[in-house]
PDB file of C-alpha atoms in Angstrom:
ATOM      1  CA  MET A   1       4.760  16.617  21.891  1.00 73.00           C
ATOM      2  CA  LEU A   2       3.958  12.964  21.764  1.00 71.00           C
ATOM      3  CA  GLN A   3       7.671  12.144  23.163  1.00 80.00           C
ATOM      4  CA  GLN A   4       6.829  14.457  26.068  1.00 84.00           C
ATOM      5  CA  HIS A   5       3.137  13.039  26.707  1.00 75.00           C
ATOM      6  CA  LEU A   6       4.928   9.225  26.794  1.00 74.00           C
ATOM      7  CA  LEU A   7       7.858  10.359  29.138  1.00 80.00           C
ATOM      8  CA  GLN A   8       5.205  12.040  31.827  1.00 80.00           C
ATOM      9  CA  HIS A   9       2.297   9.369  31.507  1.00 73.00           C
ATOM     10  CA  ALA A  10       3.455   6.099  29.924  1.00 74.00           C
ATOM     11  CA  ALA A  11       4.991   3.274  31.641  1.00 74.00           C
ATOM     12  CA  PRO A  12       8.420   2.389  30.032  1.00 77.00           C
ATOM     13  CA  GLY A  13       8.809  -0.569  27.782  1.00 75.00           C
ATOM     14  CA  SER A  14       6.488  -2.374  25.447  1.00 68.00           C
ATOM     15  CA  LYS A  15       3.809  -2.499  28.461  1.00 72.00           C
ATOM     16  CA  GLY A  16       3.522   1.561  28.344  1.00 76.00           C
ATOM     17  CA  LEU A  17       0.193   2.921  27.067  1.00 75.00           C
ATOM     18  CA  LEU A  18      -0.112   6.005  25.277  1.00 72.00           C
ATOM     19  CA  PHE A  19      -3.144   6.674  26.894  1.00 73.00           C
ATOM     20  CA  PRO A  20      -3.648   4.755  30.547  1.00 73.00           C
ATOM     21  CA  GLY A  21      -6.609   5.088  32.738  1.00 75.00           C
ATOM     22  CA  ASP A  22      -6.647   6.448  35.983  1.00 72.00           C
ATOM     23  CA  ARG A  23      -6.821   3.717  38.415  1.00 70.00           C
ATOM     24  CA  THR A  24      -6.120   0.707  36.113  1.00 64.00           C
ATOM     25  CA  ASP A  25      -3.557  -0.033  33.176  1.00 71.00           C
ATOM     26  CA  HIS A  26      -6.107   0.272  30.534  1.00 79.00           C
ATOM     27  CA  MET A  27      -8.397   2.844  29.893  1.00 82.00           C
ATOM     28  CA  SER A  28     -12.153   1.827  30.541  1.00 84.00           C
ATOM     29  CA  ALA A  29     -14.976   3.169  28.131  1.00 85.00           C
ATOM     30  CA  ARG A  30     -16.396   5.129  31.022  1.00 88.00           C
ATOM     31  CA  TYR A  31     -13.033   7.139  31.588  1.00 87.00           C
ATOM     32  CA  LEU A  32     -12.849   7.641  27.980  1.00 88.00           C
ATOM     33  CA  MET A  33     -16.272   8.827  27.366  1.00 91.00           C
ATOM     34  CA  ASP A  34     -16.068  10.954  30.627  1.00 91.00           C
ATOM     35  CA  ARG A  35     -13.459  13.108  28.717  1.00 89.00           C
ATOM     36  CA  TYR A  36     -14.853  12.679  25.059  1.00 91.00           C
ATOM     37  CA  ARG A  37     -18.117  14.092  25.812  1.00 95.00           C
ATOM     38  CA  PRO A  38     -16.738  17.384  26.914  1.00 95.00           C
ATOM     39  CA  ALA A  39     -14.239  17.467  24.463  1.00 93.00           C
ATOM     40  CA  ARG A  40     -16.814  16.828  21.484  1.00 94.00           C
ATOM     41  CA  GLU A  41     -19.333  19.590  23.059  1.00 95.00           C
ATOM     42  CA  MET A  42     -16.188  22.261  23.264  1.00 95.00           C
ATOM     43  CA  ALA A  43     -15.683  21.347  19.773  1.00 94.00           C
ATOM     44  CA  GLY A  44     -19.320  22.002  18.737  1.00 95.00           C
ATOM     45  CA  ARG A  45     -19.981  18.627  17.396  1.00 94.00           C
ATOM     46  CA  PRO A  46     -21.993  16.531  19.947  1.00 94.00           C
ATOM     47  CA  ASP A  47     -22.980  14.227  17.425  1.00 94.00           C
ATOM     48  CA  LEU A  48     -19.377  12.789  16.951  1.00 92.00           C
ATOM     49  CA  THR A  49     -19.076   9.146  18.082  1.00 92.00           C
ATOM     50  CA  ILE A  50     -15.807   7.081  18.952  1.00 90.00           C
ATOM     51  CA  HIS A  51     -16.452   5.528  15.461  1.00 89.00           C
ATOM     52  CA  HIS A  52     -16.112   8.835  13.946  1.00 89.00           C
ATOM     53  CA  LEU A  53     -12.684   9.002  14.979  1.00 88.00           C
ATOM     54  CA  ARG A  54     -11.920   5.559  14.037  1.00 87.00           C
ATOM     55  CA  HIS A  55     -13.055   6.196  10.409  1.00 86.00           C
ATOM     56  CA  THR A  56     -11.323   9.169  10.065  1.00 87.00           C
ATOM     57  CA  ALA A  57      -7.808   7.526  11.277  1.00 87.00           C
ATOM     58  CA  LEU A  58      -8.381   4.683   8.809  1.00 87.00           C
ATOM     59  CA  THR A  59      -9.465   6.910   5.834  1.00 86.00           C
ATOM     60  CA  MET A  60      -6.577   9.243   6.664  1.00 86.00           C
ATOM     61  CA  ALA A  61      -4.258   6.354   6.427  1.00 86.00           C
ATOM     62  CA  GLY A  62      -5.603   5.204   3.027  1.00 83.00           C
ATOM     63  CA  GLN A  63      -5.302   8.582   1.829  1.00 83.00           C
ATOM     64  CA  HIS A  64      -1.751   8.741   2.785  1.00 83.00           C
ATOM     65  CA  GLY A  65      -0.835   5.556   1.022  1.00 84.00           C
ATOM     66  CA  ALA A  66      -1.911   2.698   3.382  1.00 84.00           C
ATOM     67  CA  THR A  67      -2.207  -0.553   1.566  1.00 85.00           C
ATOM     68  CA  ALA A  68      -5.362  -2.718   2.078  1.00 83.00           C
ATOM     69  CA  ALA A  69      -3.297  -5.205   4.266  1.00 85.00           C
ATOM     70  CA  GLU A  70      -2.291  -2.348   6.306  1.00 87.00           C
ATOM     71  CA  LEU A  71      -5.966  -0.865   6.625  1.00 84.00           C
ATOM     72  CA  GLN A  72      -6.946  -4.261   7.768  1.00 85.00           C
ATOM     73  CA  ALA A  73      -4.210  -4.663  10.524  1.00 86.00           C
ATOM     74  CA  ARG A  74      -4.856  -1.342  12.171  1.00 85.00           C
ATOM     75  CA  ALA A  75      -8.621  -1.802  11.778  1.00 83.00           C
ATOM     76  CA  GLY A  76      -8.264  -5.140  13.248  1.00 83.00           C
ATOM     77  CA  GLN A  77     -10.250  -6.865  10.628  1.00 77.00           C
ATOM     78  CA  ALA A  78      -9.755  -9.897   8.428  1.00 72.00           C
ATOM     79  CA  SER A  79     -11.778  -9.469   5.791  1.00 70.00           C
ATOM     80  CA  GLN A  80     -12.120  -6.501   2.969  1.00 68.00           C
ATOM     81  CA  SER A  81     -14.472  -4.646   4.792  1.00 68.00           C
ATOM     82  CA  ALA A  82     -11.453  -2.130   5.622  1.00 64.00           C
ATOM     83  CA  MET A  83     -11.632  -1.455   2.032  1.00 67.00           C
ATOM     84  CA  ILE A  84     -14.541   1.110   2.866  1.00 67.00           C
ATOM     85  CA  TYR A  85     -11.664   3.150   4.213  1.00 65.00           C
ATOM     86  CA  GLN A  86      -9.940   3.316   1.157  1.00 63.00           C
ATOM     87  CA  HIS A  87     -12.972   5.449  -0.702  1.00 58.00           C
ATOM     88  CA  THR A  88     -10.957   8.370  -0.974  1.00 52.00           C
ATOM     89  CA  THR A  89      -7.775   7.139  -1.917  1.00 49.00           C
ATOM     90  CA  LEU A  90      -9.355   6.762  -5.188  1.00 52.00           C
ATOM     91  CA  ASP A  91      -8.670  10.436  -6.325  1.00 54.00           C
ATOM     92  CA  ARG A  92      -5.576  11.538  -3.991  1.00 54.00           C
ATOM     93  CA  ALA A  93      -5.260  14.829  -6.136  1.00 53.00           C
ATOM     94  CA  GLY A  94      -8.806  15.729  -5.111  1.00 57.00           C
ATOM     95  CA  SER A  95      -8.490  14.746  -1.537  1.00 54.00           C
ATOM     96  CA  GLY A  96      -6.154  17.830  -0.466  1.00 57.00           C
ATOM     97  CA  ARG A  97      -8.843  19.896  -1.908  1.00 60.00           C
ATOM     98  CA  GLN A  98     -11.509  17.868  -0.158  1.00 60.00           C
ATOM     99  CA  ASP A  99      -9.654  18.226   3.235  1.00 61.00           C
ATOM    100  CA  ARG A 100      -9.299  21.867   2.840  1.00 60.00           C
ATOM    101  CA  ARG A 101     -12.972  22.171   2.135  1.00 63.00           C
ATOM    102  CA  SER A 102     -13.825  19.987   5.275  1.00 59.00           C
ATOM    103  CA  TYR A 103     -11.326  22.097   7.343  1.00 52.00           C
ATOM    104  CA  GLU A 104     -12.970  25.269   6.029  1.00 60.00           C
ATOM    105  CA  ALA A 105     -16.386  24.001   6.804  1.00 57.00           C
ATOM    106  CA  TRP A 106     -15.233  22.896  10.533  1.00 54.00           C
ATOM    107  CA  ARG A 107     -13.851  26.189  10.892  1.00 52.00           C
ATOM    108  CA  SER A 108     -16.904  28.672   9.965  1.00 50.00           C
TER     109      SER A 108
END
């Protein structure tokens, strides 16, 4: 699915963007939010912000074994502040149960 998206929408090579904007190379904040608002409304979560997506992505990376250095690089942080995203990795055995509980709560 991702490969098909890239073939249809991204420029080839290192300059290719995964999610390009409509009239420029880079997606503007307005362009993103014009698409994000209806998506979060349809999901029944108008309260979600872009930061929630970032936090979720970095937390999931931590749950799947990303090191502190990798989390810092992904987050663009040079300090230990990226360690907040490792909070759920302390109990990996329980993280799957928590993921299922979160999913079930979201579905209902």
